[in-house]
Coordinates of C-alpha atoms in Angstrom, one line a residue:
M747 CA 41.6 -13.5 18.6
G748 CA 38.8 -13.1 21.4
Q749 CA 35.4 -12.1 21.6
L750 CA 34.2 -8.9 23.8
H751 CA 30.9 -7.4 25.1
R752 CA 30.3 -3.8 25.1
D753 CA 27.8 -3.3 27.7
N754 CA 27.3 0.8 27.5
I755 CA 25.7 0.2 24.4
R756 CA 22.4 -2.0 23.1
N757 CA 21.1 -1.8 19.5
I758 CA 17.4 -2.6 19.0
V759 CA 15.1 -2.6 15.6
I760 CA 11.4 -1.8 16.4
V761 CA 9.3 -3.8 13.6
A762 CA 5.4 -4.3 13.4
H763 CA 2.5 -3.9 11.1
V764 CA 1.4 -0.9 9.7
D765 CA -0.5 1.4 12.1
H766 CA 0.4 -0.7 15.5
G767 CA 2.4 2.3 17.1
K768 CA 5.9 2.0 15.9
T769 CA 6.6 5.5 15.3
S770 CA 4.8 6.7 18.5
L771 CA 6.6 4.6 20.4
V772 CA 9.6 5.8 19.1
D773 CA 8.5 9.7 19.9
A774 CA 7.7 8.5 23.4
M775 CA 11.0 7.6 24.0
L776 CA 12.9 10.0 22.4
K777 CA 11.0 12.4 24.6
Q778 CA 11.3 10.5 28.1
S779 CA 14.8 10.4 27.5
K780 CA 15.3 14.2 28.2
I781 CA 17.0 14.6 24.8
F782 CA 14.9 17.8 23.8
R783 CA 14.9 20.9 25.8
D784 CA 11.6 21.6 28.0
N785 CA 10.7 24.4 25.8
Q786 CA 11.5 22.8 22.5
Q787 CA 8.4 22.0 20.2
V788 CA 8.9 18.7 18.5
G789 CA 5.0 17.7 17.7
Q790 CA 3.9 14.3 16.8
F791 CA 5.5 11.4 15.1
I792 CA 9.2 13.4 15.2
M793 CA 10.7 10.3 12.9
D794 CA 8.3 10.5 10.0
S795 CA 10.0 13.4 8.2
N796 CA 9.1 12.9 4.7
A797 CA 6.4 15.0 3.2
L798 CA 4.5 11.9 1.7
E799 CA 5.6 10.1 5.2
R800 CA 3.0 12.6 7.3
E801 CA 0.6 12.6 4.0
K802 CA -0.1 9.0 3.8
G803 CA 0.1 8.9 7.6
I804 CA 2.8 5.7 7.2
T805 CA 6.9 5.0 7.8
I806 CA 8.2 4.6 4.3
L807 CA 11.9 4.6 5.3
A808 CA 14.0 3.4 8.4
K809 CA 15.5 5.6 10.2
N810 CA 18.1 5.8 12.7
T811 CA 17.8 7.5 16.2
A812 CA 19.3 6.8 19.6
V813 CA 18.6 7.6 23.3
I814 CA 20.7 7.8 26.8
Y815 CA 19.3 5.6 30.0
R816 CA 21.2 4.9 32.8
G817 CA 24.1 5.7 30.9
T818 CA 23.6 3.1 28.1
K819 CA 23.5 4.3 24.6
I820 CA 20.3 2.6 23.2
N821 CA 20.5 3.0 19.1
I822 CA 16.7 2.5 18.1
I823 CA 16.0 2.0 14.2
D824 CA 12.5 2.5 13.6
T825 CA 11.5 0.6 10.4
P826 CA 7.9 0.6 8.2
G827 CA 5.1 -1.6 8.8
H828 CA 3.7 -1.6 5.3
A829 CA 4.2 -5.1 3.4
D830 CA 5.7 -3.0 0.4
F831 CA 8.3 -1.3 2.3
S832 CA 9.5 -4.8 3.7
G833 CA 13.0 -4.2 2.0
E834 CA 13.8 -1.7 3.8
V835 CA 13.3 -3.7 7.0
E836 CA 15.6 -6.6 5.5
R837 CA 18.6 -4.1 4.8
V838 CA 18.5 -2.9 8.4
V839 CA 17.7 -5.6 11.0
K840 CA 21.8 -6.3 10.5
M841 CA 22.4 -3.6 12.1
A842 CA 20.5 -4.9 15.5
D843 CA 21.2 -7.4 18.4
G844 CA 17.3 -7.3 20.2
C845 CA 13.9 -6.2 18.4
L846 CA 10.9 -4.8 19.9
L847 CA 7.7 -6.5 18.1
L848 CA 4.9 -4.3 18.6
V849 CA 1.3 -5.9 18.4
D850 CA -1.9 -4.1 18.4
S851 CA -3.9 -5.1 21.6
I852 CA -7.3 -5.4 19.3
E853 CA -6.0 -6.4 16.0
G854 CA -3.3 -8.5 17.1
P855 CA -1.1 -10.1 14.6
M856 CA -1.2 -9.1 11.1
P857 CA 0.2 -10.4 7.9
Q858 CA 2.9 -7.9 8.1
T859 CA 4.0 -8.6 11.8
K860 CA 4.4 -12.5 10.7
F861 CA 7.3 -11.2 7.5
V862 CA 9.1 -8.8 10.3
L863 CA 9.1 -11.4 13.1
R864 CA 10.4 -13.9 10.8
Q865 CA 12.7 -11.6 9.4
A866 CA 14.0 -11.0 13.0
L867 CA 14.0 -14.0 14.4
A868 CA 16.2 -15.7 11.0
K869 CA 19.0 -13.1 11.9
G870 CA 19.0 -14.4 15.6
L871 CA 17.5 -10.7 17.3
K872 CA 16.5 -11.2 21.2
P873 CA 12.7 -10.2 20.7
I874 CA 10.9 -8.4 23.0
V875 CA 6.8 -7.9 22.9
V876 CA 5.1 -5.0 23.2
I877 CA 1.2 -5.6 23.0
N878 CA 0.2 -1.8 22.2
K879 CA -2.7 0.8 22.8
T880 CA -3.8 -1.4 25.8
D881 CA -5.8 1.9 26.7
R882 CA -8.5 1.1 24.5
S883 CA -12.0 -0.1 25.7
N884 CA -11.9 -3.0 23.0
S885 CA -9.0 -4.0 23.6
R886 CA -8.2 -8.3 23.5
I887 CA -4.9 -8.3 25.3
D888 CA -5.3 -12.0 26.7
E889 CA -6.4 -13.2 23.4
V890 CA -3.7 -10.8 21.4
V891 CA -0.9 -12.3 23.8
R892 CA -2.1 -16.1 23.0
E893 CA -2.2 -15.1 19.2
T894 CA 1.4 -13.6 19.4
Q895 CA 2.8 -16.9 21.5
D896 CA 1.3 -19.0 18.3
L897 CA 3.0 -16.8 15.8
F898 CA 6.4 -17.4 17.4
L899 CA 5.9 -21.1 17.7
E900 CA 5.2 -21.3 14.2
L901 CA 8.1 -19.1 13.2
A902 CA 11.1 -19.4 15.8
T903 CA 14.5 -21.0 14.5
S904 CA 15.6 -21.8 18.6
A905 CA 14.2 -22.8 21.6
D906 CA 15.3 -19.3 23.6
Q907 CA 13.5 -17.6 21.2
L908 CA 9.8 -18.7 22.3
D909 CA 11.1 -17.0 26.3
F910 CA 10.0 -13.7 25.2
P911 CA 8.9 -10.7 28.2
V912 CA 6.0 -9.0 27.2
L913 CA 5.1 -5.6 28.0
Y914 CA 1.9 -3.8 27.8
A915 CA 1.7 -0.2 26.5
S916 CA 0.2 3.1 25.4
A917 CA 2.5 4.6 23.0
K918 CA 0.5 7.7 22.6
G919 CA 0.4 8.1 26.1
G920 CA 3.8 6.9 26.5
I921 CA 3.3 4.4 28.8
A922 CA 4.4 1.0 29.4
V923 CA 4.0 -1.9 32.2
T924 CA 4.8 -5.5 32.9
E925 CA 1.2 -6.7 34.2
P926 CA -1.6 -6.3 31.9
G927 CA -4.1 -3.8 33.9
A928 CA -1.8 -1.9 36.4
E929 CA -1.1 1.8 36.5
G930 CA 1.4 2.7 34.7
K931 CA 3.2 6.5 34.7
D932 CA 6.1 6.2 32.2
L933 CA 8.1 3.9 29.7
V934 CA 10.9 2.8 32.4
P935 CA 10.0 -0.9 32.4
L936 CA 10.5 -0.4 28.6
F937 CA 13.9 0.8 28.7
E938 CA 14.6 -1.0 31.8
C939 CA 13.6 -4.8 29.5
I940 CA 15.7 -3.6 26.9
L941 CA 18.7 -3.2 29.3
Q942 CA 17.8 -6.4 30.4
Q943 CA 17.0 -8.8 27.9
V944 CA 19.0 -7.2 24.8
P945 CA 22.3 -8.8 25.2
P946 CA 25.2 -5.9 24.0
P947 CA 27.1 -6.0 21.0
L948 CA 29.4 -9.1 21.0
I949 CA 32.7 -7.6 19.0
E950 CA 35.8 -9.5 17.9
E951 CA 39.2 -8.2 18.1
G952 CA 41.1 -7.2 15.3
P953 CA 41.2 -4.7 12.6
L954 CA 38.0 -2.9 11.4
Q955 CA 35.2 -4.4 9.4
M956 CA 31.8 -2.9 8.8
L957 CA 28.3 -3.6 7.1
V958 CA 26.6 -0.6 5.0
C959 CA 22.9 -0.7 5.7
S960 CA 21.8 2.3 4.6
L961 CA 22.7 5.5 2.6
N962 CA 22.1 9.0 2.8
Y963 CA 22.8 12.1 0.8
D964 CA 23.7 15.6 2.2
S965 CA 24.5 18.1 -0.6
Y966 CA 27.5 19.3 1.1
R967 CA 28.8 16.3 2.5
G968 CA 28.0 13.9 -0.5
K969 CA 27.1 10.3 0.2
I970 CA 26.8 9.0 4.0
A971 CA 27.2 5.5 4.6
I972 CA 25.4 4.2 7.7
C973 CA 27.2 1.0 8.9
R974 CA 27.0 -1.1 11.7
I975 CA 31.1 -1.7 13.3
Y976 CA 31.9 -5.8 13.8
R977 CA 35.0 -5.2 14.6
G978 CA 37.7 -2.6 15.3
K979 CA 36.8 1.4 15.4
V980 CA 37.1 4.0 12.6
A981 CA 38.2 7.7 12.7
P982 CA 38.6 10.1 10.3
H983 CA 41.8 10.1 7.8
D984 CA 41.5 6.6 8.3
R985 CA 42.3 4.3 5.2
V986 CA 39.9 2.1 4.7
V987 CA 38.3 -0.7 1.3
V988 CA 35.3 -1.0 0.4
I989 CA 34.9 -4.7 -0.7
D990 CA 31.3 -4.9 -2.9
S991 CA 29.8 -8.3 -3.4
D992 CA 31.8 -9.6 -6.5
N993 CA 35.0 -8.9 -4.0
N994 CA 36.4 -6.3 -6.1
I995 CA 38.3 -3.4 -3.6
T996 CA 38.6 0.3 -3.5
E997 CA 40.5 2.9 -1.5
Y998 CA 39.5 5.0 0.5
E999 CA 40.3 7.9 3.1
V1000 CA 37.1 8.1 5.6
S1001 CA 36.5 12.2 6.1
Q1002 CA 34.0 12.5 8.6
V1003 CA 32.6 9.9 11.5
F1004 CA 29.0 10.5 13.1
T1005 CA 27.0 8.8 15.9
Y1006 CA 23.2 9.4 16.1
L1007 CA 21.6 10.7 19.3
G1008 CA 18.2 12.0 19.1
L1009 CA 17.4 13.1 16.0
N1010 CA 21.0 14.8 15.4
R1011 CA 23.9 13.1 14.0
L1012 CA 27.3 14.1 16.6
Q1013 CA 30.8 14.0 15.0
V1014 CA 33.3 12.2 16.6
E1015 CA 37.1 11.4 16.6
E1016 CA 36.4 7.7 17.2
A1017 CA 34.0 5.3 16.5
K1018 CA 34.1 1.5 18.2
A1019 CA 32.5 -2.2 17.7
G1020 CA 29.1 -2.3 18.2
D1021 CA 28.3 1.5 17.2
I1022 CA 26.2 2.6 14.3
V1023 CA 28.0 5.0 12.5
A1024 CA 27.4 7.4 9.7
I1025 CA 30.7 7.3 7.4
T1026 CA 31.7 10.3 4.8
G1027 CA 34.2 10.3 2.4
L1028 CA 33.1 6.4 0.5
K1029 CA 32.0 7.9 -2.5
K1030 CA 31.3 4.3 -4.3
A1031 CA 29.9 2.5 -1.4
S1032 CA 26.7 0.7 -1.8
I1033 CA 23.8 -1.3 0.5
G1034 CA 25.2 -4.6 1.9
V1035 CA 29.0 -3.7 0.8
T1036 CA 32.0 -4.1 3.6
V1037 CA 34.4 -1.5 4.6
A1038 CA 37.1 -2.9 6.3
S1039 CA 40.8 -2.2 7.0
W1040 CA 43.0 -2.1 4.3
E1041 CA 45.6 -3.9 6.3
R1042 CA 42.9 -6.8 6.6
P1043 CA 40.4 -6.8 3.8
E1044 CA 38.1 -9.2 4.7
V1045 CA 34.4 -9.4 3.9
L1046 CA 31.4 -9.7 5.5
P1047 CA 28.1 -11.5 4.5
G1048 CA 26.0 -9.4 2.6
I1049 CA 22.3 -8.3 2.8
E1050 CA 19.5 -11.0 0.9
I1051 CA 17.0 -8.9 -0.4
S1052 CA 13.9 -10.8 -1.3
E1053 CA 12.4 -10.7 -5.1
P1054 CA 10.1 -7.9 -6.4
T1055 CA 6.4 -9.3 -7.6
V1056 CA 5.1 -6.1 -9.7
K1057 CA 6.4 -4.4 -12.8
M1058 CA 5.4 -1.6 -14.8
T1059 CA 7.1 0.6 -17.7
L1060 CA 8.5 3.9 -16.8
G1061 CA 9.6 6.0 -20.0
V1062 CA 9.8 9.6 -21.4
N1063 CA 6.4 11.5 -21.8
T1064 CA 5.3 11.0 -25.9
S1065 CA 1.8 13.1 -25.1
P1066 CA 1.5 16.4 -26.8
F1067 CA 1.7 18.1 -23.9
A1068 CA 5.0 16.7 -23.4
G1069 CA 7.9 19.1 -21.8
L1070 CA 5.2 21.6 -20.6
E1071 CA 4.9 21.2 -17.3
G1072 CA 8.0 19.7 -15.9
R1073 CA 11.9 20.5 -15.3
F1074 CA 13.3 16.6 -16.4
C1075 CA 12.1 15.0 -19.4
T1076 CA 14.5 13.6 -21.0
S1077 CA 15.5 9.8 -20.9
R1078 CA 19.0 10.3 -19.7
Q1079 CA 17.4 12.2 -16.9
L1080 CA 15.3 9.4 -15.7
R1081 CA 18.0 6.7 -16.2
E1082 CA 20.1 9.1 -13.7
R1083 CA 17.6 9.3 -11.4
L1084 CA 16.3 5.9 -11.1
H1085 CA 19.8 4.8 -10.9
R1086 CA 20.2 7.2 -8.0
E1087 CA 17.0 5.5 -6.2
L1088 CA 18.8 1.8 -7.2
E1089 CA 21.4 2.7 -4.4
T1090 CA 19.1 3.3 -1.6
N1091 CA 15.9 1.5 -2.3
V1092 CA 17.2 -2.2 -2.5
A1093 CA 13.9 -3.9 -3.3
L1094 CA 13.6 -2.0 -6.4
Q1095 CA 15.3 -2.9 -9.8
A1096 CA 15.4 -1.0 -12.9
D1097 CA 16.2 -2.2 -16.5
D1098 CA 16.4 -0.9 -19.9
T1099 CA 14.5 -2.0 -22.5
D1100 CA 14.7 -2.7 -26.2
S1101 CA 13.6 1.3 -27.0
A1102 CA 16.0 4.0 -25.3
D1103 CA 13.2 5.8 -23.8
V1104 CA 11.6 3.1 -21.7
F1105 CA 12.6 1.5 -18.5
L1106 CA 11.2 -1.7 -16.6
I1107 CA 11.1 -0.8 -12.8
A1108 CA 10.1 -3.5 -11.0
G1109 CA 9.4 -3.3 -6.9
R1110 CA 7.7 -5.1 -4.2
G1111 CA 3.7 -3.7 -5.1
E1112 CA 1.8 -0.9 -6.5
L1113 CA 2.2 1.1 -3.2
H1114 CA 6.4 0.5 -3.7
L1115 CA 6.0 1.9 -7.3
A1116 CA 3.6 4.5 -6.7
I1117 CA 5.8 6.5 -3.7
L1118 CA 9.2 6.0 -6.4
I1119 CA 6.1 8.1 -9.0
E1120 CA 5.2 10.5 -6.7
T1121 CA 8.7 11.4 -5.0
M1122 CA 10.0 11.7 -8.8
R1123 CA 7.0 14.2 -9.9
R1124 CA 7.4 16.3 -6.8
E1125 CA 11.2 16.7 -8.0
G1126 CA 9.9 18.0 -11.0
Y1127 CA 10.4 14.6 -12.9
E1128 CA 7.8 14.2 -16.4
F1129 CA 7.6 10.8 -17.5
Q1130 CA 4.2 8.3 -18.6
V1131 CA 4.2 4.7 -16.7
S1132 CA 1.9 1.5 -17.9
K1133 CA -0.4 -0.4 -15.8
P1134 CA 1.5 -2.5 -12.9
E1135 CA 1.6 -6.2 -13.7
A1136 CA 2.8 -9.1 -11.4
I1137 CA 6.1 -10.9 -12.7
T1138 CA 6.0 -14.7 -13.7
R1139 CA 8.1 -17.1 -14.1
V1140 CA 8.6 -20.6 -15.4
L1141 CA 9.9 -23.4 -13.4
D1142 CA 10.0 -27.0 -14.8
G1143 CA 8.2 -25.8 -17.9
K1144 CA 5.4 -24.9 -15.6
L1145 CA 4.2 -21.2 -15.5
Q1146 CA 4.3 -19.5 -11.9
E1147 CA 3.1 -16.7 -10.2
P1148 CA 3.5 -14.6 -6.9
V1149 CA 0.5 -15.4 -4.4
E1150 CA -0.4 -13.3 -1.5
G1151 CA -2.3 -14.1 1.9
L1152 CA -5.0 -11.3 1.5
T1153 CA -6.7 -10.2 5.0
I1154 CA -9.7 -8.6 4.7
D1155 CA -11.6 -6.7 8.3
T1156 CA -15.0 -5.6 7.3
R1157 CA -18.6 -5.9 8.4
E1158 CA -20.7 -8.9 8.0
D1159 CA -22.7 -6.7 5.6
N1160 CA -19.9 -6.7 3.1
I1161 CA -19.2 -10.3 2.9
G1162 CA -21.6 -11.4 -0.2
F1163 CA -20.3 -8.4 -2.4
L1164 CA -16.3 -9.3 -1.4
M1165 CA -16.6 -12.8 -2.1
E1166 CA -18.0 -12.0 -5.3
I1167 CA -15.7 -9.6 -6.4
L1168 CA -12.5 -11.9 -5.2
S1169 CA -14.1 -14.8 -6.6
K1170 CA -13.2 -13.0 -10.1
R1171 CA -9.8 -12.3 -9.2
Q1172 CA -9.5 -16.1 -8.3
A1173 CA -9.2 -15.6 -4.4
Q1174 CA -9.4 -18.7 -2.2
L1175 CA -11.4 -18.5 0.7
T1176 CA -8.6 -20.1 3.6
N1177 CA -10.2 -18.8 6.9
M1178 CA -13.3 -16.5 8.4
H1179 CA -13.9 -15.4 12.2
N1180 CA -16.6 -13.4 13.5
D1181 CA -16.6 -12.1 16.6
G1182 CA -20.3 -12.4 17.1
Q1183 CA -20.6 -8.5 17.0
G1184 CA -20.9 -8.2 13.5
N1185 CA -17.1 -7.8 12.8
V1186 CA -15.5 -10.4 10.3
R1187 CA -11.8 -11.1 9.5
M1188 CA -11.7 -13.0 5.9
E1189 CA -8.4 -14.6 4.5
F1190 CA -7.3 -15.3 1.1
R1191 CA -5.1 -17.1 -1.1
I1192 CA -5.1 -14.7 -3.6
P1193 CA -2.7 -14.4 -6.6
T1194 CA -0.7 -11.1 -7.1
R1195 CA -2.4 -10.3 -10.2
G1196 CA -6.0 -10.4 -8.5
I1197 CA -4.8 -7.6 -5.7
I1198 CA -3.6 -4.8 -8.6
G1199 CA -6.6 -3.1 -9.4
F1200 CA -8.7 -4.3 -6.6
T1201 CA -8.1 -1.4 -4.3
S1202 CA -10.6 0.9 -5.6
A1203 CA -13.3 -1.6 -5.7
F1204 CA -12.5 -3.0 -2.7
I1205 CA -13.5 0.6 -1.3
T1206 CA -16.6 1.2 -3.1
A1207 CA -17.7 -2.1 -2.0
T1208 CA -17.1 -1.5 1.5
R1209 CA -17.9 2.3 1.5
G1210 CA -14.6 2.6 3.6
E1211 CA -15.8 0.2 6.5
A1212 CA -13.2 -2.3 5.8
V1213 CA -9.2 -2.7 6.4
M1214 CA -6.9 -5.0 3.5
N1215 CA -3.6 -6.2 4.0
T1216 CA -1.4 -8.3 2.2
L1217 CA 1.7 -10.5 2.7
I1218 CA 3.5 -12.4 -0.1
L1219 CA 3.3 -16.0 0.3
G1220 CA 6.0 -17.0 -2.7
Y1221 CA 5.5 -18.7 -5.7
E1222 CA 2.5 -20.7 -7.2
P1223 CA 1.3 -22.6 -10.1
W1224 CA -0.7 -20.1 -12.7
Y1225 CA -4.4 -19.6 -10.9
G1226 CA -6.0 -19.0 -13.9
E1227 CA -7.5 -15.8 -15.9
I1228 CA -9.2 -13.1 -14.4
T1229 CA -11.8 -11.6 -15.9
P1230 CA -11.3 -7.9 -16.1
D1231 CA -13.9 -5.7 -14.4
R1232 CA -13.9 -2.6 -15.6
D1233 CA -15.9 -0.8 -18.3
G1234 CA -14.8 1.1 -21.2
A1235 CA -13.1 4.3 -21.3
L1236 CA -14.4 7.2 -22.4
V1237 CA -11.5 9.0 -24.8
A1238 CA -11.2 12.3 -25.8
A1239 CA -11.7 12.5 -30.4
A1240 CA -10.1 16.2 -30.6
N1241 CA -7.3 18.5 -29.2
G1242 CA -8.5 21.2 -27.1
V1243 CA -10.2 23.0 -24.3
A1244 CA -13.2 21.1 -22.7
V1245 CA -16.4 23.3 -22.7
T1246 CA -19.7 22.3 -20.4
Y1247 CA -22.1 21.5 -23.6
G1248 CA -19.7 18.9 -24.8
L1249 CA -18.9 17.4 -21.1
N1250 CA -22.7 17.3 -20.7
H1251 CA -23.2 14.9 -23.7
A1252 CA -20.4 12.9 -22.1
Q1253 CA -21.8 12.7 -19.3
G1254 CA -24.8 11.0 -21.1
R1255 CA -22.5 8.0 -21.6
G1256 CA -20.8 7.6 -18.6
I1257 CA -18.7 9.6 -15.7
T1258 CA -16.3 12.2 -16.3
F1259 CA -12.5 12.7 -15.0
I1260 CA -12.2 16.7 -16.2
E1261 CA -13.9 20.0 -15.6
P1262 CA -14.7 22.8 -18.3
G1263 CA -11.7 24.7 -19.2
T1264 CA -9.4 21.5 -19.1
H1265 CA -6.9 20.9 -21.8
V1266 CA -7.5 17.9 -23.5
Y1267 CA -5.6 16.0 -26.6
E1268 CA -6.7 13.2 -28.8
G1269 CA -6.8 9.9 -27.1
M1270 CA -6.7 11.3 -23.5
I1271 CA -9.0 9.3 -21.3
V1272 CA -11.6 11.6 -19.7
G1273 CA -13.9 9.3 -18.2
L1274 CA -15.6 6.1 -18.1
N1275 CA -17.9 4.8 -20.2
S1276 CA -21.5 3.3 -18.8
R1277 CA -20.3 0.1 -21.4
A1278 CA -17.8 -2.3 -21.5
Q1279 CA -16.6 -0.7 -24.9
D1280 CA -14.1 2.5 -25.9
T1281 CA -16.4 5.1 -27.1
A1282 CA -14.7 8.4 -28.1
V1283 CA -16.5 11.5 -27.3
N1284 CA -15.6 15.2 -28.5
V1285 CA -15.5 17.3 -25.2
C1286 CA -14.5 20.4 -26.7
K1287 CA -17.8 20.8 -29.1
E1288 CA -20.1 23.8 -28.5
K1289 CA -23.3 24.5 -29.3
K1290 CA -24.2 25.9 -32.7
R1291 CA -25.4 29.7 -32.2
T1292 CA -29.0 30.3 -34.1
N1293 CA -31.0 33.3 -34.4
V1294 CA -33.4 31.4 -31.6
R1295 CA -33.1 32.4 -28.3
S1296 CA -32.5 29.6 -25.8
S1297 CA -34.6 29.2 -22.7
T1298 CA -32.3 30.1 -19.4
A1299 CA -32.5 26.0 -18.5
D1300 CA -31.1 25.4 -21.7
I1301 CA -28.2 27.7 -21.3
A1302 CA -27.5 26.6 -17.4
I1303 CA -26.4 23.4 -18.1
K1304 CA -25.7 21.5 -14.7
L1305 CA -22.5 19.2 -14.6
T1306 CA -22.0 16.5 -12.1
P1307 CA -18.8 16.9 -10.5
A1308 CA -16.2 15.2 -11.8
V1309 CA -13.9 12.0 -10.2
K1310 CA -10.9 12.9 -9.6
L1311 CA -8.5 10.2 -9.2
S1312 CA -5.6 9.9 -7.0
L1313 CA -2.3 8.2 -8.7
E1314 CA -2.9 4.8 -6.9
Q1315 CA -6.3 5.1 -7.8
A1316 CA -5.0 5.7 -11.7
L1317 CA -2.8 2.6 -11.9
D1318 CA -5.8 0.8 -10.4
F1319 CA -7.7 2.3 -12.8
I1320 CA -5.6 1.9 -16.8
K1321 CA -5.8 -1.5 -18.5
D1322 CA -2.9 -3.0 -20.8
D1323 CA -3.7 -0.4 -23.6
E1324 CA -3.1 3.0 -21.3
L1325 CA -0.9 4.9 -19.6
V1326 CA -1.2 7.4 -17.2
E1327 CA 1.1 10.7 -18.2
V1328 CA 2.9 11.7 -14.7
T1329 CA 3.8 15.5 -14.7
P1330 CA 4.3 17.8 -11.3
K1331 CA 1.1 19.4 -11.9
S1332 CA -0.9 17.2 -13.2
L1333 CA -1.7 13.3 -13.8
R1334 CA -3.7 12.3 -16.8
L1335 CA -4.8 9.3 -18.6
R1336 CA -4.3 8.3 -22.0
K1337 CA -4.5 5.4 -24.5
K1338 CA -1.1 4.3 -25.8
L1339 CA -2.2 4.6 -29.4
L1340 CA -3.5 8.2 -29.7
T1341 CA -5.9 8.4 -32.8
Q1342 CA -8.7 6.2 -33.5
A1343 CA -7.4 5.0 -36.9
E1344 CA -4.7 3.4 -34.9
R1345 CA -6.3 1.6 -32.6
L1346 CA -8.7 0.4 -34.8
K1347 CA -5.4 -1.1 -37.0
A1348 CA -3.7 -2.5 -33.7
R1349 CA -7.3 -4.4 -33.1
H1350 CA -7.7 -5.5 -36.1
T1351 CA -3.9 -6.9 -36.6
A1352 CA -3.9 -8.7 -33.0

């Protein structure tokens, strides 16, 4: 059997740290390749079609698209840049032969830049570096190029990976040039570089062999398997076999074959080795399995996914308000939804626990789990979740825990307060750089336990004048205990409806999270105490009526506006004995044990 190249196709993956311009670059490539009509309104961030992606301004799911340039089809895979969604990168890099590494001309290589580049180089992809946002007045192009070269020296697996082209671009302006400072008008230099530098797919002669790298669902077509064809060809009605990780073989008939162009899937009569295709009819296919000819069922190497680092429980809502706001509330419905998520979200794990109503879910970080929770609540699910906690393991009789590299870009005024907070969380400062203009980059090694619950304190401490990024470094011996830095909770003492008089008394003890007219139940957390211990408050208590008239000032009580916590803030806020009740309409914080008597009994028996 010989090996051939297919010269009319290129497969590339675009990788970068979060907010370095991947999706903007894909937008510009799509628009300049003339795949849209001249009068077609497509807007910005075309690839971020998910509602949550548009709200949060980040890419969450890897996506496929393609453009035609000078008769060559360029398949493009857009990937997330946030570390919590690194599983998306791990599963799609196998589809590509080259990678575009985007680096911000101001920030330079960041923690996730290192992760995604390591993944790409380990798979042998040919790299092209694009220094993005070069039109910014404060860009530091030469310095960023040197930092990127240092990163390649650290991560390259072969000498030829150190020989990479560098382009200078403004993704938002749709411009790329080969020399810094040169006048540019379009992305032609980038397209030309891809054709010259990215090798065409190397294909083997022989019967069909392809790897499932992604899954989609369609209400009409059912499961859609997205694959890279390594050998042979596939057409509708072909008999194929799916070979799983245990070498179990299942036979299917291919229903339809699609390729990508722009934002569309195009149905084709045949696809060949080197193509990235979407296949229907493979009902039991999962990510990482091989699809092969039934005549010669040979397996391809699977997809290796890093282990999750953070876990939490997700269970049936047990509060007094259970079932009032959600459509899907039972353990059966939750189990089915989690198992469906496991098929596409490869970095997620979900297991049963001793209780039939509670599941243990594990992922790459708080945001990874929070996106799943938010997606489920928008679909109509109702449930309760516990505080996220780091996944530890025992190696050679010693307890080990995940450790992360934390990078903070801030103003020098915030250094003291950040050092104080992070030292309590067992963080170790490894590097600090001041640019001489008051901007500081601080780098730490910190256990994942120290990151959990840190975001809210970080935003408050820096008044929003800082950016933090993390990257998993691996497992290390236990760093030691972390001192809790949250005060006690204000806990509702009775069922009912919160009133202004009761909330005013509660605000004398701390900050409240609810407004007058909110329905509450005993054990629900209604605020943050100003002292370390939990305090029961009756926010439903009304003022006693007497025959004596009150002054107007006494009647018109003015409350401080309630603090509204987002889902991520709620997960940050709760302690080990607390839960977040999640419904399509509400987020409520509560104690695991709702009555004061139960909590006192548990405290005495602990």
